[in-house]
Amino acid sequence: MTDKGRTNASEARLKGLLSRGLDGEAPAYQAFLMEMSAHLRAYFRKRLARLPDDVEDLVQEALLAIHNKRHTYDAGQPLTAWAYAIAKYKLVDLLRRRASHEALTDPMDDETDFFSAADSEAAEARRDLGKLLDQLPDRQRLPIVHTKLEGLSVTEAAQRTGMSESAIKVGVHRGMKALATLIRGAS
Amino acid sequence: MKTDDLVRLLATGEGSVQRHAAARRYAIAIAVGVVAAGVLMLGVLGVRHDLAEAVRLPMFWAKIGYVASLGVASLLAVLRLSRPGARLDRVLPALAVPVVAMWTLAAFVLAGAEPGQRMGLLLGATWTECPFLIAMLSAPMFAATLWAMRGLAPTRLPLAGTAAGLLSGTVGGLVYCLHCPEMEAPFIGIWYLLGMLIPAATGALLGRRVLRW
């Protein structure tokens, strides 16, 4: 298969996975994020040659961003363009934070080969998201811990914490956004 | 936390995602922005006393059409710029069309006028206040648009801020049409545009700080 053919196949498969994920299918969504993390890693590793220790942290930050912004994906739009724009935004944002002069130059590439490179060899992340999670207030931390780490249903989590079911959902949603904000403050 | 663990965490326990998030947020923003600008205009400025006669004049509707078509084009720009990877394509020409049309009309008006009257056509009676009143009326919409945009994912922040400011400027300008007595194309081509560009420039400056995610 040619490079272009492979990229088109990735586009179609990932689009299907994301679309099922947006409908609430957790396994499809997990497969989507897993594959996306390999593309992100390949992309960042190539562009952060001088900051190799930042790669895995940035992969995690971009994954969280993709998750928190997944409602902005429009099915009529190429997924490559959407995912690439988020990856590039997070890359430039990191370079800006590092006040590196590299930030002044736009990465010289475009979305066409974003899905053609993948790297599934994760390095250790330097920033521990678990510790950042601990910093969240209980009304956000407990819903995340119960529904996402312990795998309880929303109803079970509500019973366990004495919170209402909608407070659990809101807590998870706001907590994930707060986590993204903490990441930007911590690096 | 390892990346695989993060992926598992992100994917676990999520329900389905509501579609049309952008449309919903901007519908709320526009409703809030228009109502607030209307209340501000009625409270601070008042409706022009001859509105009943003015609505029968073509120029009144040309003015509305000019501001409204800029509004539609800037809304398209705002929607595109709220979404990663969406292209602007023909939105920029769409923004230029109403401006070029009004300037063309203004050029004819000026060319046909006596030399001594041209200054009056350009400055009207209210040029010192018009841009600032439009900017003032656009302020609630400006805040509402930035709120809507922050819930989405703009990646070109200064440009997104500019488009958000321009959209709110057009809402301010549209409501201002109900107060403003000026009916000459040269005036509208300059001072209305300037009024709408004040929030646009503010958005360009604030974009990177306010819209970052």
GROMACS .gro file of N, CA, C and O in nm, chain B residues 118-197:
model
  320
  305ARG      N    1  -1.916   6.777   0.034
  305ARG     CA    2  -1.855   6.643   0.052
  305ARG      C    3  -1.814   6.618   0.197
  305ARG      O    4  -1.832   6.509   0.251
  306MET      N    5  -1.758   6.719   0.261
  306MET     CA    6  -1.715   6.703   0.400
  306MET      C    7  -1.833   6.665   0.489
  306MET      O    8  -1.823   6.578   0.575
  307GLY      N    9  -1.946   6.729   0.462
  307GLY     CA   10  -2.067   6.701   0.540
  307GLY      C   11  -2.115   6.557   0.519
  307GLY      O   12  -2.161   6.491   0.613
  308LEU      N   13  -2.102   6.507   0.397
  308LEU     CA   14  -2.143   6.368   0.369
  308LEU      C   15  -2.052   6.269   0.441
  308LEU      O   16  -2.095   6.163   0.484
  309LEU      N   17  -1.923   6.304   0.450
  309LEU     CA   18  -1.827   6.215   0.515
  309LEU      C   19  -1.842   6.215   0.667
  309LEU      O   20  -1.834   6.110   0.731
  310LEU      N   21  -1.864   6.333   0.723
  310LEU     CA   22  -1.861   6.343   0.869
  310LEU      C   23  -1.999   6.341   0.933
  310LEU      O   24  -2.011   6.314   1.053
  311GLY      N   25  -2.103   6.368   0.855
  311GLY     CA   26  -2.237   6.371   0.911
  311GLY      C   27  -2.243   6.467   1.028
  311GLY      O   28  -2.169   6.566   1.034
  312ALA      N   29  -2.333   6.437   1.124
  312ALA     CA   30  -2.343   6.523   1.242
  312ALA      C   31  -2.288   6.451   1.365
  312ALA      O   32  -2.273   6.510   1.471
  313THR      N   33  -2.257   6.322   1.351
  313THR     CA   34  -2.228   6.242   1.471
  313THR      C   35  -2.100   6.160   1.461
  313THR      O   36  -2.084   6.062   1.531
  314TRP      N   37  -2.008   6.200   1.370
  314TRP     CA   38  -1.891   6.114   1.350
  314TRP      C   39  -1.805   6.100   1.475
  314TRP      O   40  -1.737   5.999   1.493
  315THR      N   41  -1.809   6.196   1.565
  315THR     CA   42  -1.723   6.186   1.685
  315THR      C   43  -1.775   6.081   1.782
  315THR      O   44  -1.699   6.027   1.862
  316GLU      N   45  -1.905   6.051   1.777
  316GLU     CA   46  -1.956   5.955   1.875
  316GLU      C   47  -1.992   5.820   1.816
  316GLU      O   48  -1.986   5.718   1.886
  317CYS      N   49  -2.026   5.817   1.687
  317CYS     CA   50  -2.076   5.694   1.625
  317CYS      C   51  -1.990   5.570   1.652
  317CYS      O   52  -2.040   5.470   1.703
  318PRO      N   53  -1.858   5.572   1.623
  318PRO     CA   54  -1.779   5.450   1.643
  318PRO      C   55  -1.779   5.403   1.788
  318PRO      O   56  -1.786   5.284   1.817
  319PHE      N   57  -1.774   5.501   1.881
  319PHE     CA   58  -1.764   5.462   2.022
  319PHE      C   59  -1.896   5.408   2.074
  319PHE      O   60  -1.898   5.316   2.157
  320LEU      N   61  -2.009   5.462   2.023
  320LEU     CA   62  -2.138   5.410   2.066
  320LEU      C   63  -2.159   5.268   2.012
  320LEU      O   64  -2.212   5.181   2.082
  321ILE      N   65  -2.116   5.244   1.888
  321ILE     CA   66  -2.125   5.107   1.834
  321ILE      C   67  -2.040   5.012   1.916
  321ILE      O   68  -2.084   4.902   1.953
  322ALA      N   69  -1.920   5.056   1.951
  322ALA     CA   70  -1.832   4.972   2.033
  322ALA      C   71  -1.896   4.944   2.169
  322ALA      O   72  -1.891   4.832   2.220
  323MET      N   73  -1.958   5.048   2.227
  323MET     CA   74  -2.022   5.029   2.358
  323MET      C   75  -2.135   4.927   2.349
  323MET      O   76  -2.145   4.836   2.430
  324LEU      N   77  -2.219   4.939   2.245
  324LEU     CA   78  -2.332   4.846   2.231
  324LEU      C   79  -2.285   4.704   2.202
  324LEU      O   80  -2.357   4.608   2.227
  325SER      N   81  -2.163   4.691   2.150
  325SER     CA   82  -2.115   4.556   2.117
  325SER      C   83  -2.052   4.486   2.237
  325SER      O   84  -2.022   4.366   2.231
  326ALA      N   85  -2.031   4.560   2.345
  326ALA     CA   86  -1.959   4.502   2.460
  326ALA      C   87  -2.024   4.374   2.517
  326ALA      O   88  -1.953   4.275   2.539
  327PRO      N   89  -2.157   4.372   2.539
  327PRO     CA   90  -2.215   4.247   2.593
  327PRO      C   91  -2.195   4.129   2.497
  327PRO      O   92  -2.162   4.018   2.540
  328MET      N   93  -2.213   4.154   2.368
  328MET     CA   94  -2.195   4.048   2.269
  328MET      C   95  -2.050   4.001   2.266
  328MET      O   96  -2.022   3.883   2.247
  329PHE      N   97  -1.959   4.094   2.285
  329PHE     CA   98  -1.817   4.060   2.288
  329PHE      C   99  -1.789   3.959   2.398
  329PHE      O  100  -1.726   3.855   2.376
  330ALA      N  101  -1.840   3.988   2.518
  330ALA     CA  102  -1.819   3.896   2.631
  330ALA      C  103  -1.887   3.762   2.603
  330ALA      O  104  -1.829   3.655   2.626
  331ALA      N  105  -2.010   3.767   2.549
  331ALA     CA  106  -2.084   3.643   2.523
  331ALA      C  107  -2.015   3.558   2.417
  331ALA      O  108  -2.008   3.436   2.428
  332THR      N  109  -1.960   3.624   2.313
  332THR     CA  110  -1.893   3.548   2.206
  332THR      C  111  -1.766   3.482   2.258
  332THR      O  112  -1.737   3.367   2.225
  333LEU      N  113  -1.690   3.556   2.339
  333LEU     CA  114  -1.568   3.496   2.393
  333LEU      C  115  -1.603   3.379   2.485
  333LEU      O  116  -1.534   3.277   2.486
  334TRP      N  117  -1.712   3.392   2.559
  334TRP     CA  118  -1.756   3.280   2.644
  334TRP      C  119  -1.785   3.158   2.556
  334TRP      O  120  -1.739   3.047   2.584
  335ALA      N  121  -1.862   3.180   2.448
  335ALA     CA  122  -1.898   3.069   2.359
  335ALA      C  123  -1.773   3.005   2.299
  335ALA      O  124  -1.759   2.883   2.292
  336MET      N  125  -1.680   3.090   2.257
  336MET     CA  126  -1.560   3.041   2.190
  336MET      C  127  -1.470   2.963   2.286
  336MET      O  128  -1.407   2.865   2.249
  337ARG      N  129  -1.466   3.007   2.410
  337ARG     CA  130  -1.382   2.939   2.511
  337ARG      C  131  -1.429   2.796   2.535
  337ARG      O  132  -1.351   2.710   2.574
  338GLY      N  133  -1.558   2.771   2.514
  338GLY     CA  134  -1.609   2.635   2.530
  338GLY      C  135  -1.582   2.547   2.409
  338GLY      O  136  -1.612   2.429   2.410
  339LEU      N  137  -1.526   2.607   2.303
  339LEU     CA  138  -1.494   2.529   2.183
  339LEU      C  139  -1.341   2.521   2.174
  339LEU      O  140  -1.276   2.518   2.277
  340ALA      N  141  -1.285   2.519   2.055
  340ALA     CA  142  -1.140   2.496   2.048
  340ALA      C  143  -1.072   2.579   1.940
  340ALA      O  144  -1.021   2.525   1.842
  341PRO      N  145  -1.068   2.712   1.956
  341PRO     CA  146  -0.995   2.792   1.857
  341PRO      C  147  -0.845   2.763   1.865
  341PRO      O  148  -0.791   2.747   1.974
  342THR      N  149  -0.779   2.752   1.749
  342THR     CA  150  -0.635   2.727   1.752
  342THR      C  151  -0.556   2.846   1.696
  342THR      O  152  -0.437   2.855   1.719
  343ARG      N  153  -0.624   2.934   1.622
  343ARG     CA  154  -0.555   3.054   1.574
  343ARG      C  155  -0.610   3.171   1.656
  343ARG      O  156  -0.704   3.238   1.616
  344LEU      N  157  -0.549   3.192   1.772
  344LEU     CA  158  -0.614   3.275   1.874
  344LEU      C  159  -0.631   3.422   1.835
  344LEU      O  160  -0.741   3.476   1.853
  345PRO      N  161  -0.528   3.492   1.784
  345PRO     CA  162  -0.552   3.632   1.750
  345PRO      C  163  -0.659   3.647   1.641
  345PRO      O  164  -0.745   3.736   1.649
  346LEU      N  165  -0.657   3.557   1.544
  346LEU     CA  166  -0.755   3.562   1.436
  346LEU      C  167  -0.896   3.531   1.490
  346LEU      O  168  -0.994   3.598   1.455
  347ALA      N  169  -0.904   3.432   1.576
  347ALA     CA  170  -1.033   3.397   1.636
  347ALA      C  171  -1.086   3.514   1.719
  347ALA      O  172  -1.206   3.545   1.715
  348GLY      N  173  -0.997   3.580   1.794
  348GLY     CA  174  -1.037   3.696   1.873
  348GLY      C  175  -1.087   3.809   1.784
  348GLY      O  176  -1.186   3.876   1.815
  349THR      N  177  -1.019   3.829   1.671
  349THR     CA  178  -1.061   3.933   1.576
  349THR      C  179  -1.201   3.904   1.523
  349THR      O  180  -1.287   3.993   1.520
  350ALA      N  181  -1.223   3.780   1.482
  350ALA     CA  182  -1.354   3.743   1.428
  350ALA      C  183  -1.463   3.757   1.534
  350ALA      O  184  -1.573   3.806   1.506
  351ALA      N  185  -1.431   3.717   1.658
  351ALA     CA  186  -1.528   3.731   1.768
  351ALA      C  187  -1.562   3.879   1.789
  351ALA      O  188  -1.678   3.916   1.807
  352GLY      N  189  -1.459   3.965   1.784
  352GLY     CA  190  -1.480   4.108   1.803
  352GLY      C  191  -1.562   4.167   1.690
  352GLY      O  192  -1.653   4.248   1.712
  353LEU      N  193  -1.534   4.124   1.567
  353LEU     CA  194  -1.607   4.176   1.452
  353LEU      C  195  -1.754   4.135   1.458
  353LEU      O  196  -1.844   4.216   1.434
  354LEU      N  197  -1.779   4.010   1.495
  354LEU     CA  198  -1.918   3.964   1.509
  354LEU      C  199  -1.991   4.050   1.612
  354LEU      O  200  -2.104   4.094   1.588
  355SER      N  201  -1.927   4.076   1.726
  355SER     CA  202  -1.996   4.157   1.827
  355SER      C  203  -2.011   4.301   1.780
  355SER      O  204  -2.110   4.366   1.810
  356GLY      N  205  -1.913   4.349   1.700
  356GLY     CA  206  -1.926   4.483   1.643
  356GLY      C  207  -2.048   4.494   1.552
  356GLY      O  208  -2.119   4.594   1.554
  357THR      N  209  -2.074   4.389   1.475
  357THR     CA  210  -2.190   4.394   1.384
  357THR      C  211  -2.321   4.392   1.463
  357THR      O  212  -2.418   4.457   1.423
  358VAL      N  213  -2.323   4.319   1.573
  358VAL     CA  214  -2.444   4.319   1.657
  358VAL      C  215  -2.464   4.459   1.716
  358VAL      O  216  -2.576   4.515   1.714
  359GLY      N  217  -2.356   4.520   1.765
  359GLY     CA  218  -2.364   4.657   1.816
  359GLY      C  219  -2.410   4.752   1.706
  359GLY      O  220  -2.498   4.836   1.727
  360GLY      N  221  -2.354   4.737   1.585
  360GLY     CA  222  -2.388   4.825   1.474
  360GLY      C  223  -2.533   4.811   1.431
  360GLY      O  224  -2.601   4.910   1.402
  361LEU      N  225  -2.580   4.686   1.432
  361LEU     CA  226  -2.718   4.660   1.390
  361LEU      C  227  -2.817   4.728   1.486
  361LEU      O  228  -2.914   4.792   1.442
  362VAL      N  229  -2.791   4.713   1.615
  362VAL     CA  230  -2.880   4.776   1.713
  362VAL      C  231  -2.867   4.928   1.705
  362VAL      O  232  -2.966   5.001   1.719
  363TYR      N  233  -2.746   4.976   1.677
  363TYR     CA  234  -2.722   5.120   1.668
  363TYR      C  235  -2.801   5.183   1.553
  363TYR      O  236  -2.838   5.300   1.560
  364CYS      N  237  -2.827   5.104   1.447
  364CYS     CA  238  -2.905   5.155   1.334
  364CYS      C  239  -3.041   5.209   1.378
  364CYS      O  240  -3.097   5.297   1.312
  365LEU      N  241  -3.095   5.156   1.487
  365LEU     CA  242  -3.228   5.199   1.533
  365LEU      C  243  -3.221   5.335   1.602
  365LEU      O  244  -3.321   5.403   1.618
  366HIS      N  245  -3.099   5.375   1.642
  366HIS     CA  246  -3.083   5.504   1.708
  366HIS      C  247  -3.027   5.609   1.612
  366HIS      O  248  -3.070   5.725   1.609
  367CYS      N  249  -2.932   5.566   1.529
  367CYS     CA  250  -2.849   5.658   1.452
  367CYS      C  251  -2.928   5.731   1.344
  367CYS      O  252  -2.999   5.669   1.265
  368PRO      N  253  -2.917   5.863   1.335
  368PRO     CA  254  -2.989   5.940   1.234
  368PRO      C  255  -2.916   5.948   1.099
  368PRO      O  256  -2.973   5.996   1.002
  369GLU      N  257  -2.791   5.902   1.092
  369GLU     CA  258  -2.712   5.920   0.969
  369GLU      C  259  -2.761   5.827   0.857
  369GLU      O  260  -2.786   5.710   0.880
  370MET      N  261  -2.774   5.883   0.736
  370MET     CA  262  -2.827   5.803   0.626
  370MET      C  263  -2.740   5.811   0.502
  370MET      O  264  -2.783   5.769   0.394
  371GLU      N  265  -2.620   5.865   0.510
  371GLU     CA  266  -2.538   5.882   0.390
  371GLU      C  267  -2.432   5.773   0.380
  371GLU      O  268  -2.365   5.740   0.478
  372ALA      N  269  -2.417   5.717   0.260
  372ALA     CA  270  -2.325   5.606   0.238
  372ALA      C  271  -2.180   5.637   0.280
  372ALA      O  272  -2.114   5.551   0.341
  373PRO      N  273  -2.126   5.758   0.250
  373PRO     CA  274  -1.987   5.783   0.291
  373PRO      C  275  -1.969   5.774   0.443
  373PRO      O  276  -1.871   5.717   0.492
  374PHE      N  277  -2.066   5.828   0.516
  374PHE     CA  278  -2.060   5.820   0.663
  374PHE      C  279  -2.063   5.675   0.709
  374PHE      O  280  -1.980   5.630   0.788
  375ILE      N  281  -2.158   5.598   0.656
  375ILE     CA  282  -2.176   5.459   0.699
  375ILE      C  283  -2.053   5.375   0.663
  375ILE      O  284  -2.008   5.291   0.739
  376GLY      N  285  -1.999   5.403   0.542
  376GLY     CA  286  -1.883   5.327   0.497
  376GLY      C  287  -1.762   5.347   0.586
  376GLY      O  288  -1.679   5.256   0.600
  377ILE      N  289  -1.751   5.465   0.647
  377ILE     CA  290  -1.633   5.491   0.731
  377ILE      C  291  -1.661   5.466   0.879
  377ILE      O  292  -1.597   5.382   0.942
  378TRP      N  293  -1.759   5.536   0.933
  378TRP     CA  294  -1.770   5.538   1.080
  378TRP      C  295  -1.834   5.413   1.137
  378TRP      O  296  -1.797   5.370   1.246
  379TYR      N  297  -1.929   5.354   1.064
  379TYR     CA  298  -1.983   5.225   1.111
  379TYR      C  299  -1.873   5.120   1.110
  379TYR      O  300  -1.859   5.042   1.203
  380LEU      N  301  -1.796   5.122   0.999
  380LEU     CA  302  -1.690   5.022   0.989
  380LEU      C  303  -1.590   5.039   1.103
  380LEU      O  304  -1.551   4.942   1.169
  381LEU      N  305  -1.553   5.165   1.130
  381LEU     CA  306  -1.459   5.192   1.238
  381LEU      C  307  -1.516   5.143   1.372
  381LEU      O  308  -1.444   5.082   1.452
  382GLY      N  309  -1.645   5.170   1.394
  382GLY     CA  310  -1.708   5.126   1.518
  382GLY      C  311  -1.701   4.974   1.534
  382GLY      O  312  -1.675   4.923   1.643
  383MET      N  313  -1.721   4.901   1.424
  383MET     CA  314  -1.718   4.755   1.431
  383MET      C  315  -1.574   4.703   1.443
  383MET      O  316  -1.550   4.595   1.495
  384LEU      N  317  -1.480   4.785   1.394
  384LEU     CA  318  -1.340   4.741   1.402
  384LEU      C  319  -1.280   4.763   1.541
  384LEU      O  320  -1.179   4.701   1.575
   0.00000   0.00000   0.00000
